[in-house]
Amino acid sequence: MNFGKIKEITSAHYMPVFTRDNLCIERGEGNCLYDTNGHKYVDFVAGIATNILGYGHPEYTQAVCDQVKTLMHVSNHYYTAVQADYIAALCEASGFDRVFLCNSGAEANECAIKLARRYFAKTNSNKSVILTAEGAFHGRTLATLTATGNKKQHELYSPLPRGFSSFKYNDFDDFKCKLTDEVGAVLIETIQGEQGVRPFCNDFLVNAYALCKSKGVLFIVDEVQTGMGRTGKLFSFEHYGIKPDVITLAKAIAGGIPMGACLASEEVGTAFSLGDHGSTFGGNALACAAAKKVLEILQNGLLQSSAETGEYLGDKLAHLSKYDFITDIRGIGLMRGIQLSDKIPAQSFEGKLKERGYLVNVAGNNTLRFVPPLTVTKAEIDGLVQALDEICAATCVL
Ligand SMILES: *Cc1c(COP(=O)(O)O)cnc(C)c1O
């Protein structure tokens, strides 16, 4: 099927919600993707911060293929060794005691929200409100959309579920003020990925956490994008010396196979009773085998090496601050963003990088986001930054 036909069918039959790039991907190899015209692209999108092992990683591919042949899915009516293996490894690595497995980030957050509601219902307390940050992104189900700070989306789907409130990004006074007695849990990203890799400052997170602890409010960190080594540590909360009550994972957790997870302490995680929550596909054998291998590979050196490449990417991008129209360079590890002045649409840079063989995407406020596979090489980073430098040098600001 040629590209023209593919586009025609997609636009005729897929629900018209996605703005797609004019690119049809055929296959991946290493940290690169190839389109149907045989062009090669170094991938700094990675399926939206998902394919942390790149494409065709030998050990990972082997583990997935083996599991496909053995058993893919039986539902949670039954026990499987592969699920038990994985949750033991995940609890050990994270320091949490209880896991619920699902299929996406939105579902993981939905689980966390439901868990918080059950936790406070059990103590007969009135704390049903979930407090989230303006500009946050937590997913697209009705509850997680309500937790997401996007007014336009809220208007599209009213009436929204009740029991959510929000505070101003990085504003501790506003946070204190909004942390009323009805608030049972704070749901927060350490770095707002979809908002253009916008980090909370260290003091804000540390103080917000301490205040939640002192008031008996659950602190839930959405690690869907920042987790699994993306920021140079297994989980981003480790950078701040805090220990959330609950975290949520998805995106990279199974290296590109759909999976989500909600992790909690023993006390919070057992607020659910039999039948309180569930999932048909969640924690299936295929996803667990993939996720187990991802975790193993991270622990066997990738976490450490990718932390170094993440520093390297940060140092290289910092050189671009010489251009006035680059207004901010943000992020940690292999989660970075550069914001451009409003005069230069970031989309134009995205297109020019694509012509030079680099895929990036635009997130938030005119920001180019870089979230490559954690296996990205320094040479690939050099290539990207050189291409960016050339594009910047050729850019004249009117
Ligand atoms: C992507 C993302 C989600 C939603 O994940 P889905 O798998 O698309 O449902 C939630 N939170 C954060 C921080 C994300 O980056």
Tab-separated table of N, CA, C and O in Angstrom, residues 82 95 122 124 127 141 175 180 290:
chain	number	residue	atom	x	y	z
A	82	VAL	N	5.013	-15.460	35.820
A	82	VAL	CA	5.658	-14.281	35.230
A	82	VAL	C	5.148	-12.997	35.899
A	82	VAL	O	5.913	-12.058	36.145
A	95	GLY	N	10.764	-0.056	46.372
A	95	GLY	CA	10.515	0.141	47.796
A	95	GLY	C	9.032	0.217	48.140
A	95	GLY	O	8.675	0.480	49.291
A	122	LYS	N	-12.481	4.516	54.086
A	122	LYS	CA	-12.336	3.505	55.144
A	122	LYS	C	-12.138	4.115	56.518
A	122	LYS	O	-12.399	3.474	57.526
A	124	ASN	N	-13.670	6.808	57.300
A	124	ASN	CA	-14.846	7.663	57.432
A	124	ASN	C	-14.499	9.138	57.413
A	124	ASN	O	-15.169	9.944	58.048
A	127	LYS	N	-12.256	13.331	53.263
A	127	LYS	CA	-11.194	13.800	52.367
A	127	LYS	C	-11.315	13.176	50.971
A	127	LYS	O	-10.554	12.288	50.618
A	141	THR	N	-9.076	9.805	30.439
A	141	THR	CA	-10.366	9.312	30.927
A	141	THR	C	-11.046	10.496	31.616
A	141	THR	O	-10.403	11.514	31.889
A	175	PHE	N	-0.638	26.641	46.915
A	175	PHE	CA	-0.761	25.223	47.272
A	175	PHE	C	-1.298	25.079	48.707
A	175	PHE	O	-2.241	24.337	48.967
A	180	THR	N	-7.030	22.218	51.489
A	180	THR	CA	-8.070	22.321	52.518
A	180	THR	C	-8.289	20.958	53.186
A	180	THR	O	-7.727	19.956	52.738
A	290	ALA	N	7.682	-8.562	29.315
A	290	ALA	CA	8.380	-7.425	28.705
A	290	ALA	C	8.885	-6.479	29.795
A	290	ALA	O	10.042	-6.048	29.775
